Short mmCIF file of C-alpha atoms and ligand atoms in Angstrom, two decimals:
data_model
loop_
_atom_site.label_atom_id
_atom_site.label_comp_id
_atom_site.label_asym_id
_atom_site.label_seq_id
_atom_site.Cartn_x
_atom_site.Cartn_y
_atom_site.Cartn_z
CA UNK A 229 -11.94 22.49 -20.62
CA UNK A 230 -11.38 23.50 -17.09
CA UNK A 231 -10.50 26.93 -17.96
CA UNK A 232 -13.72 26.76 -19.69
CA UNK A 233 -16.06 25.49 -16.84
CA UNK A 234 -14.19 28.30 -14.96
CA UNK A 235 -14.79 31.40 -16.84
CA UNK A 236 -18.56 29.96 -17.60
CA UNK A 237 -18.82 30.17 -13.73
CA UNK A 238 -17.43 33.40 -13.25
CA UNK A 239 -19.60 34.70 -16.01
CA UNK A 240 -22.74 33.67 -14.62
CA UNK A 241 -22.33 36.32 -11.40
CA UNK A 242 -21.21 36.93 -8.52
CA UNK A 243 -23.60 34.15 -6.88
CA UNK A 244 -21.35 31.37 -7.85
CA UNK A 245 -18.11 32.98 -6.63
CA UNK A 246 -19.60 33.62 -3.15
CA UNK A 247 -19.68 29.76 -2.95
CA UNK A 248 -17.15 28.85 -5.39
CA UNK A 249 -14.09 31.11 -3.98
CA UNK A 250 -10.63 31.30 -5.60
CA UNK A 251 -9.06 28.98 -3.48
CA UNK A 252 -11.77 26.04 -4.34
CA UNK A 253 -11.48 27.10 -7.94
CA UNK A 254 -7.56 26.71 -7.49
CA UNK A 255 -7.72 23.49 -5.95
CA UNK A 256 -10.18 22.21 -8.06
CA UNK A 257 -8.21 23.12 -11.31
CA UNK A 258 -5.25 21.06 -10.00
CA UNK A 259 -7.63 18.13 -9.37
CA UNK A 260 -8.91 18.09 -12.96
CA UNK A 261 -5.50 19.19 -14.30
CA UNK A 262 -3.83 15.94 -12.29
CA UNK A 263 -6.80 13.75 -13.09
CA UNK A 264 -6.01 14.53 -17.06
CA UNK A 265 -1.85 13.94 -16.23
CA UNK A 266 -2.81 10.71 -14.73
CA UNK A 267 -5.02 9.36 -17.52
CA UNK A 268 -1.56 10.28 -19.96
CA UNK A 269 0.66 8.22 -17.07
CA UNK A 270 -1.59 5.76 -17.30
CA UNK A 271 -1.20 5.18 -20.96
CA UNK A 272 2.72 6.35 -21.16
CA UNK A 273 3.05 3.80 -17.99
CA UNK A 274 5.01 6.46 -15.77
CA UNK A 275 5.15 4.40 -13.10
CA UNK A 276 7.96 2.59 -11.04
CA UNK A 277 7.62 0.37 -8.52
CA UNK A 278 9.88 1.14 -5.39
CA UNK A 279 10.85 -1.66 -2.69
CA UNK A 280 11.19 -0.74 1.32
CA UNK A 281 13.19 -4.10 3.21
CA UNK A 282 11.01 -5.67 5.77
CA UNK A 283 13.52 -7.51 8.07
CA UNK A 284 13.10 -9.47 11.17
CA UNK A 285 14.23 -9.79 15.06
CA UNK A 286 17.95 -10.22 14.01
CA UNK A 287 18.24 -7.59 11.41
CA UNK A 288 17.89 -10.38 8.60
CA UNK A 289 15.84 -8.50 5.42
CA UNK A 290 12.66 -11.20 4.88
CA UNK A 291 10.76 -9.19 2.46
CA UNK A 292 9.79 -6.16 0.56
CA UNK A 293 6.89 -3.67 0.70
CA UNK A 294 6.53 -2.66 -3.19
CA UNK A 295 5.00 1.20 -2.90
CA UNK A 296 4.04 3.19 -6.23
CA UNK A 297 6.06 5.60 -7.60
CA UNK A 298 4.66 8.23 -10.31
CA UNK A 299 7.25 10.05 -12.21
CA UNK A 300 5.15 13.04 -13.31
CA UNK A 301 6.70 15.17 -16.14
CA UNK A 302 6.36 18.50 -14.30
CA UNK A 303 6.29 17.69 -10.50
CA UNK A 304 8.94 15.20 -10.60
CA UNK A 305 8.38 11.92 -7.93
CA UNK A 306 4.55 12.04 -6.32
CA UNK A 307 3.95 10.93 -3.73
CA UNK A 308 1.06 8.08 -3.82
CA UNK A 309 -1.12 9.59 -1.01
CA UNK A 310 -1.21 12.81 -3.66
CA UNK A 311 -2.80 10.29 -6.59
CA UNK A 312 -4.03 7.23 -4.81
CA UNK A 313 -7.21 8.38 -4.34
CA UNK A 314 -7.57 9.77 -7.52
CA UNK A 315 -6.98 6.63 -9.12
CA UNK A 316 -9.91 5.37 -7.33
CA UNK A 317 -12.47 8.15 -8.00
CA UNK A 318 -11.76 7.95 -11.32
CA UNK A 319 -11.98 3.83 -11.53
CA UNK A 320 -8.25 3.78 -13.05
CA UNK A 321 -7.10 1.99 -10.33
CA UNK A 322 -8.43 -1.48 -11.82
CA UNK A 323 -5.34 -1.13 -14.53
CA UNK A 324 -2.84 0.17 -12.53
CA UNK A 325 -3.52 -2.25 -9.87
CA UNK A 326 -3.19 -4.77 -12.63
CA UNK A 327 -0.11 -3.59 -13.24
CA UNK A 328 1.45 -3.36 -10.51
CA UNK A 329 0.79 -7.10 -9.52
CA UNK A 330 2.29 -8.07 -12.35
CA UNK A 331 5.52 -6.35 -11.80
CA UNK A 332 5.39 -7.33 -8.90
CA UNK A 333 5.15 -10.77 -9.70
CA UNK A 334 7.64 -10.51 -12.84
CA UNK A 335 9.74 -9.25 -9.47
CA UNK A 336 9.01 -12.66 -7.72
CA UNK A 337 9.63 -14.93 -10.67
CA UNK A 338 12.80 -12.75 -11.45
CA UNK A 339 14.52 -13.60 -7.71
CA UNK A 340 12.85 -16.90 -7.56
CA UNK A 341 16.33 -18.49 -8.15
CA UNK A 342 18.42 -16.53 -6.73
CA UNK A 343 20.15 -17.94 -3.54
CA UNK A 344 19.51 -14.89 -1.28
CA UNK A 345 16.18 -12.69 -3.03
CA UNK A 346 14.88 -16.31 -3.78
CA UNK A 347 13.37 -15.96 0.03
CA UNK A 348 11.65 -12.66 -0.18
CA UNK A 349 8.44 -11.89 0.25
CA UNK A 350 7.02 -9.15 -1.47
CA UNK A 351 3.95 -7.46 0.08
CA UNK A 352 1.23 -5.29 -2.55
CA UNK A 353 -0.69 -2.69 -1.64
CA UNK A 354 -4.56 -3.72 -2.62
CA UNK A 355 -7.05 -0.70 -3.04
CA UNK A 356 -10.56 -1.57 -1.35
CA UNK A 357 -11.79 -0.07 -4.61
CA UNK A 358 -10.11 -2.37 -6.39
CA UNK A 359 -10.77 -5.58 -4.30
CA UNK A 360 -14.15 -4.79 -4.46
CA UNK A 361 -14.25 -4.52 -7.93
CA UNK A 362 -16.48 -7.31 -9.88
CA UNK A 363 -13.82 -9.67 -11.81
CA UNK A 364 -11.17 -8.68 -9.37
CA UNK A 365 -10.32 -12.11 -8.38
CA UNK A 366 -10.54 -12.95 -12.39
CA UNK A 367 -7.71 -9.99 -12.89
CA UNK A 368 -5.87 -11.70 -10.49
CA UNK A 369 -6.07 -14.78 -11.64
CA UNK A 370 -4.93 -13.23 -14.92
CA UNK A 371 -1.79 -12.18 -13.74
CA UNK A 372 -1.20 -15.38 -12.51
CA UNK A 373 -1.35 -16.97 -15.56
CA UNK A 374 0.49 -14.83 -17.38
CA UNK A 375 3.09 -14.66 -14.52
CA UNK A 376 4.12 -18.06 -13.10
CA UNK A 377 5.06 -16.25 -9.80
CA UNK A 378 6.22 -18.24 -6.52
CA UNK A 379 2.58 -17.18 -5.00
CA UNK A 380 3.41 -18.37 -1.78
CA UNK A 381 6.07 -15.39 -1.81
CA UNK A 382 3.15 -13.23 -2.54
CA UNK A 383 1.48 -10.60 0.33
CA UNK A 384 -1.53 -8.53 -0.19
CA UNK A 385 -2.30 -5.59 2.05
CA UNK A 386 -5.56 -4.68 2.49
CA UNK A 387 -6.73 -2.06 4.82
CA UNK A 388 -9.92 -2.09 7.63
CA UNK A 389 -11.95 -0.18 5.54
CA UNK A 390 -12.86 -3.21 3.18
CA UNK A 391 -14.34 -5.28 5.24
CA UNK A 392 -16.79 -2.75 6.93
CA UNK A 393 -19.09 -3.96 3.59
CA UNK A 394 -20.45 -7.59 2.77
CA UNK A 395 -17.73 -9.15 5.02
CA UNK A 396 -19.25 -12.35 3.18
CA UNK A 397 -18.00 -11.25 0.14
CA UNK A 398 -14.55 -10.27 1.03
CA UNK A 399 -13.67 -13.54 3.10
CA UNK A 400 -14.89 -15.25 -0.37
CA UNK A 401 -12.53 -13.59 -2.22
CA UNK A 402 -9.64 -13.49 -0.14
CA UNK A 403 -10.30 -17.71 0.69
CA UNK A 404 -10.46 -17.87 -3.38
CA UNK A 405 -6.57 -16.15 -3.63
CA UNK A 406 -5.41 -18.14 -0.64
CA UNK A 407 -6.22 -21.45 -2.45
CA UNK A 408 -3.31 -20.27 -4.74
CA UNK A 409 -1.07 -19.65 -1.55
CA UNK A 410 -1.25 -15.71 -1.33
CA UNK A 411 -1.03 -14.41 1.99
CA UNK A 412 -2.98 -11.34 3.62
CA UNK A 413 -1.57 -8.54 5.93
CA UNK A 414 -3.86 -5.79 7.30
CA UNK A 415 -2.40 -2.90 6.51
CA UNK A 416 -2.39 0.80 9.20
CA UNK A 417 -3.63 -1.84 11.72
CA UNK A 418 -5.31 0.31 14.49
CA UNK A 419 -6.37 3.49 12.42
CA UNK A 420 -9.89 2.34 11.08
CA UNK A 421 -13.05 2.46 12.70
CA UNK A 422 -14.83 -0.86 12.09
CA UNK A 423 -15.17 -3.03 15.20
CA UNK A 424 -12.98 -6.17 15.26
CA UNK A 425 -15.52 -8.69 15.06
CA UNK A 426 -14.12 -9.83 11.68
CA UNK A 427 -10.34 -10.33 12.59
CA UNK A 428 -12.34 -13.66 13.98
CA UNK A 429 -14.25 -14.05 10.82
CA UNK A 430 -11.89 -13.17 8.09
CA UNK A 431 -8.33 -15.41 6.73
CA UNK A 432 -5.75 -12.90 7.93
CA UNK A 433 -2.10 -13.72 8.30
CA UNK A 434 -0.68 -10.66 9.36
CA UNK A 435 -1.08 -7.32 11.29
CA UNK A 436 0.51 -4.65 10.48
CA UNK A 437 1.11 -2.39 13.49
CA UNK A 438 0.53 1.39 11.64
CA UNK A 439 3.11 3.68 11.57
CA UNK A 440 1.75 6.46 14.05
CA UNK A 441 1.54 3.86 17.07
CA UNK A 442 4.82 2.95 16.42
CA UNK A 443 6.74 6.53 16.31
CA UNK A 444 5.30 7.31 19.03
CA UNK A 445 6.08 4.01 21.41
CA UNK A 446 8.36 5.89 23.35
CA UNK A 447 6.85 9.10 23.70
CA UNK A 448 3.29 8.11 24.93
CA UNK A 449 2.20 5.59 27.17
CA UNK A 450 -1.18 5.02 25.41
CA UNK A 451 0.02 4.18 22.23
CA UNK A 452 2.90 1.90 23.64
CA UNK A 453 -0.39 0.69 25.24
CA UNK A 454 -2.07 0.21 21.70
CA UNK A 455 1.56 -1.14 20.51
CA UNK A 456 1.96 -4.06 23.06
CA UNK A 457 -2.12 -5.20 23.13
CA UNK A 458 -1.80 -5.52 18.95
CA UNK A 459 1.19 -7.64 19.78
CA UNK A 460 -0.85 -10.09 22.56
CA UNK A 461 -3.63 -9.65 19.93
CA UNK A 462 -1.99 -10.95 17.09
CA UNK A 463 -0.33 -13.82 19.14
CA UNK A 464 -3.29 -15.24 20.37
CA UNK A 465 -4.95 -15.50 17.12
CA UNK A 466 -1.61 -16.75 15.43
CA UNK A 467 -1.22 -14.00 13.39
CA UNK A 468 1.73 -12.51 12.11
CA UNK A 469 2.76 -9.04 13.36
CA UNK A 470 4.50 -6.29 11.73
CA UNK A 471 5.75 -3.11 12.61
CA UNK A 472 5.81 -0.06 10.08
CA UNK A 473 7.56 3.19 10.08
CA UNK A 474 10.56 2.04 12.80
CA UNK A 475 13.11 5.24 12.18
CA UNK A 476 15.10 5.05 15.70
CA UNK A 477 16.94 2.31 16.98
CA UNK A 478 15.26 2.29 20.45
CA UNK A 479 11.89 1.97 18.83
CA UNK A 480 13.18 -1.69 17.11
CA UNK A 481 14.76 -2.12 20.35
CA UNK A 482 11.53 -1.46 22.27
CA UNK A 483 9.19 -3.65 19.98
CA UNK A 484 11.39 -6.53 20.02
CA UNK A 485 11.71 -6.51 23.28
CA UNK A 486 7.95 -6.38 23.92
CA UNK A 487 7.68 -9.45 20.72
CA UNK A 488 7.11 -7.88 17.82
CA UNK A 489 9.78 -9.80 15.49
CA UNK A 490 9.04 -8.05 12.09
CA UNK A 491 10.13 -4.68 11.11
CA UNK A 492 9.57 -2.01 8.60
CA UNK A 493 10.96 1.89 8.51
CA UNK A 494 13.40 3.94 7.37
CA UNK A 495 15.97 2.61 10.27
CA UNK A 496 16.53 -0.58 7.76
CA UNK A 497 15.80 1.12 4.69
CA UNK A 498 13.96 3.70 2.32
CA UNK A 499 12.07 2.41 -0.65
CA UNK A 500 14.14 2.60 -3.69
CA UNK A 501 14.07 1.35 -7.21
CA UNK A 502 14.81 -2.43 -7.58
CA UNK A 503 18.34 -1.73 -9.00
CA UNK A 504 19.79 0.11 -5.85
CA UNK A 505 17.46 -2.42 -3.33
CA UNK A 506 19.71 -5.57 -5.56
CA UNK A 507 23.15 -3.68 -4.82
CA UNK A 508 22.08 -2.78 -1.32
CA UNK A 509 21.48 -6.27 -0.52
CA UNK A 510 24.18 -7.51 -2.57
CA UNK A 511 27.18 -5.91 -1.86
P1 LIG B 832 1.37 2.17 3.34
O1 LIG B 832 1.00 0.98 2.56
O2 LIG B 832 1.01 2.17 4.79
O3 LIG B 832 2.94 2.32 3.13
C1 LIG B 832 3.83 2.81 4.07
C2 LIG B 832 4.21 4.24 3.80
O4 LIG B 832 5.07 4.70 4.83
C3 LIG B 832 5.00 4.43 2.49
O5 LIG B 832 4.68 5.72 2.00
C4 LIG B 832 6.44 4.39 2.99
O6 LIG B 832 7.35 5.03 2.12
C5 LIG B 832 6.30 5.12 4.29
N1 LIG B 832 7.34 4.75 5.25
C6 LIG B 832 8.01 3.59 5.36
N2 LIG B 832 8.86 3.60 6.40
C7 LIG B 832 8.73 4.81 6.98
C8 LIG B 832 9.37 5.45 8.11
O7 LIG B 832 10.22 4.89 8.79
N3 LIG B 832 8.95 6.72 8.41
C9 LIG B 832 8.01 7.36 7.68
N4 LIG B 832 7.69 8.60 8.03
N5 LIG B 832 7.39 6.80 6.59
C10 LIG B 832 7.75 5.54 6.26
P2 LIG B 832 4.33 5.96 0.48
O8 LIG B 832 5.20 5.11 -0.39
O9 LIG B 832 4.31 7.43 0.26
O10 LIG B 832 2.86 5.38 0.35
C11 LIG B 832 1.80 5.96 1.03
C12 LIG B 832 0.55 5.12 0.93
O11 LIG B 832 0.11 5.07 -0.44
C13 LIG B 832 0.76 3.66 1.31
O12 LIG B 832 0.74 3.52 2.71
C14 LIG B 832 -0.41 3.01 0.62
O13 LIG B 832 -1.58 3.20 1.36
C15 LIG B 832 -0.49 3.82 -0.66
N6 LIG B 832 0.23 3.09 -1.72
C16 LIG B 832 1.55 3.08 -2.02
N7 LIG B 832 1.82 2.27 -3.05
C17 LIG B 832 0.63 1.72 -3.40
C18 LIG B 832 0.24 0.76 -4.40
O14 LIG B 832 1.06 0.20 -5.16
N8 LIG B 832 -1.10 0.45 -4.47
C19 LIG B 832 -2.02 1.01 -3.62
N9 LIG B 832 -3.30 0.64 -3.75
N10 LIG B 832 -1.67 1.88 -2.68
C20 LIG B 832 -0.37 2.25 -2.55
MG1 LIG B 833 1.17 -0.95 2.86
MG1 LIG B 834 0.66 1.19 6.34
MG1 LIG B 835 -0.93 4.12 4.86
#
């Protein structure tokens, strides 16, 4: 079909090649050609969920970050950035986002009574798409039912970007999920543009200090600057704070010493499969 629309434009002249060169038709053929490959992972389910430790100021693992994994029959692992957005152009992030709260709940119920993964948290990733979506909450509630997941175990990340629209709506929802006991964390804290009028309007629980502020802590003043103000930030409105993306030792060493007591990043772990994460833990 693509091949099609292709040769259709090159046979209609050189007018449409002038603004359509071979590099846009190249890059839009591997759109449409990953767009079809997802709708067929979608179906086959060719997804894995992969867990990354969150642990806190004395190395103890409190939680997980569950991140997408796609196994795609050619490319081998992608990486979610690559199909993310995809998923949400094309609206089939309403089922996998189903899908993966439900593992990831299955995941909760499965550790709930085990001495030592019986305490974890385990933190989702929430497209804005999808938590803007009408029935979202009713999809949610779905799982729920289906699941009996600890729900107080239960994160959601959601990023700035979804509350730069009806504000309103989004505190409704996210007060309508709390009820149940699901925390919120706010996900690349720092990297969005909306003004922070509604970290004072909407039921937070947790910053999450983004990744490029925190590699950089050492390196440049301004965003140890950025770093230690999120910090006072979140203390004085009695949130939570997180750090992502800690690879060196003297970066954990530096953010717990200026009170940041949660940590994510390779230094304590890579996201893997739940089978390794269970033999890491446990042996
Ligand atoms: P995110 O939610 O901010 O996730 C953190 C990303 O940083 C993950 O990339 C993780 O593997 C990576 N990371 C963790 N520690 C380190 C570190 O120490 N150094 C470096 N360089 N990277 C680190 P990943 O898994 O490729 O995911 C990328 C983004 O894709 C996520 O960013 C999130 O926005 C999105 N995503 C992933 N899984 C899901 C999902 O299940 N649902 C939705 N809606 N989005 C997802
Ligand atoms: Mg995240
Ligand atoms: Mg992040
Ligand atoms: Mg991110």
């Amino acid at each position: 079909q693509a091949d099609m629309a292709l040769s259709q434009a090159k046979a209609s002249g050189r007018q449409v090649l002038r603004f359509f060169n071979p590099h846009m038709q190249a890059q839009l053929l591997a759109r449409v050609r990953l767009e079809a490959d997802l709708r067929q992972a979608v179906i086959f389910k060719q997804w894995e969920l992969h867990y990354q430790p969150q642990v806190d100021a004395h190395g103890e693992l409190t939680g997980v970050e569950a991140l997408l994994r796609w196994h795609h029959a050619e490319h081998g692992l992608v990486s979610p950035d690559e199909f993310i957005p995809l998923l949400e152009s094309s609206g089939l992030i309403t089922e996998v986002g189903e899908w993966i709260l439900e593992q990831a709940c299955h995941q909760l119920l499965a550790w709930s009574t085990h001495p030592r993964l019986g305490r974890l948290t385990i933190s989702v990733n929430i497209s804005p798409v999808q938590f803007r979506e009408a029935g979202f909450v009713e999809r949610v509630e779905s799982v729920f039912a289906r699941v009996q997941a600890p729900l107080t175990k239960l994160k959601l990340e959601v990023t700035e970007s979804l509350f730069v629209e009806a504000p309103e709506n989004v505190r409704e929802t996210m007060l309508r999920l709390k009820r149940r006991g699901v925390r919120f964390s706010l996900d690349d804290f720092g990297t969005g543009y909306s003004s922070l009028a509604y970290l004072a309007k909407l039921p937070l629980d947790q910053l999450k200090i983004d990744q490029s502020f925190v590699q950089q802590v050492l390196t440049s003043d301004a965003n140890a600057a950025i770093v230690e103000s999120t910090i006072a930030l979140a203390e004085s409105l009695s949130l939570e704070v997180i750090a992502e993306g800690v690879e060196m030792r003297a970066q954990y060493e530096w953010l717990r010493a200026h009170g940041c007591l949660a940590y994510q990043g390779y230094l304590f772990g890579r996201p893997v499969p739940v089978a390794l994460f269970e033999e890491q833990v446990l042996t």
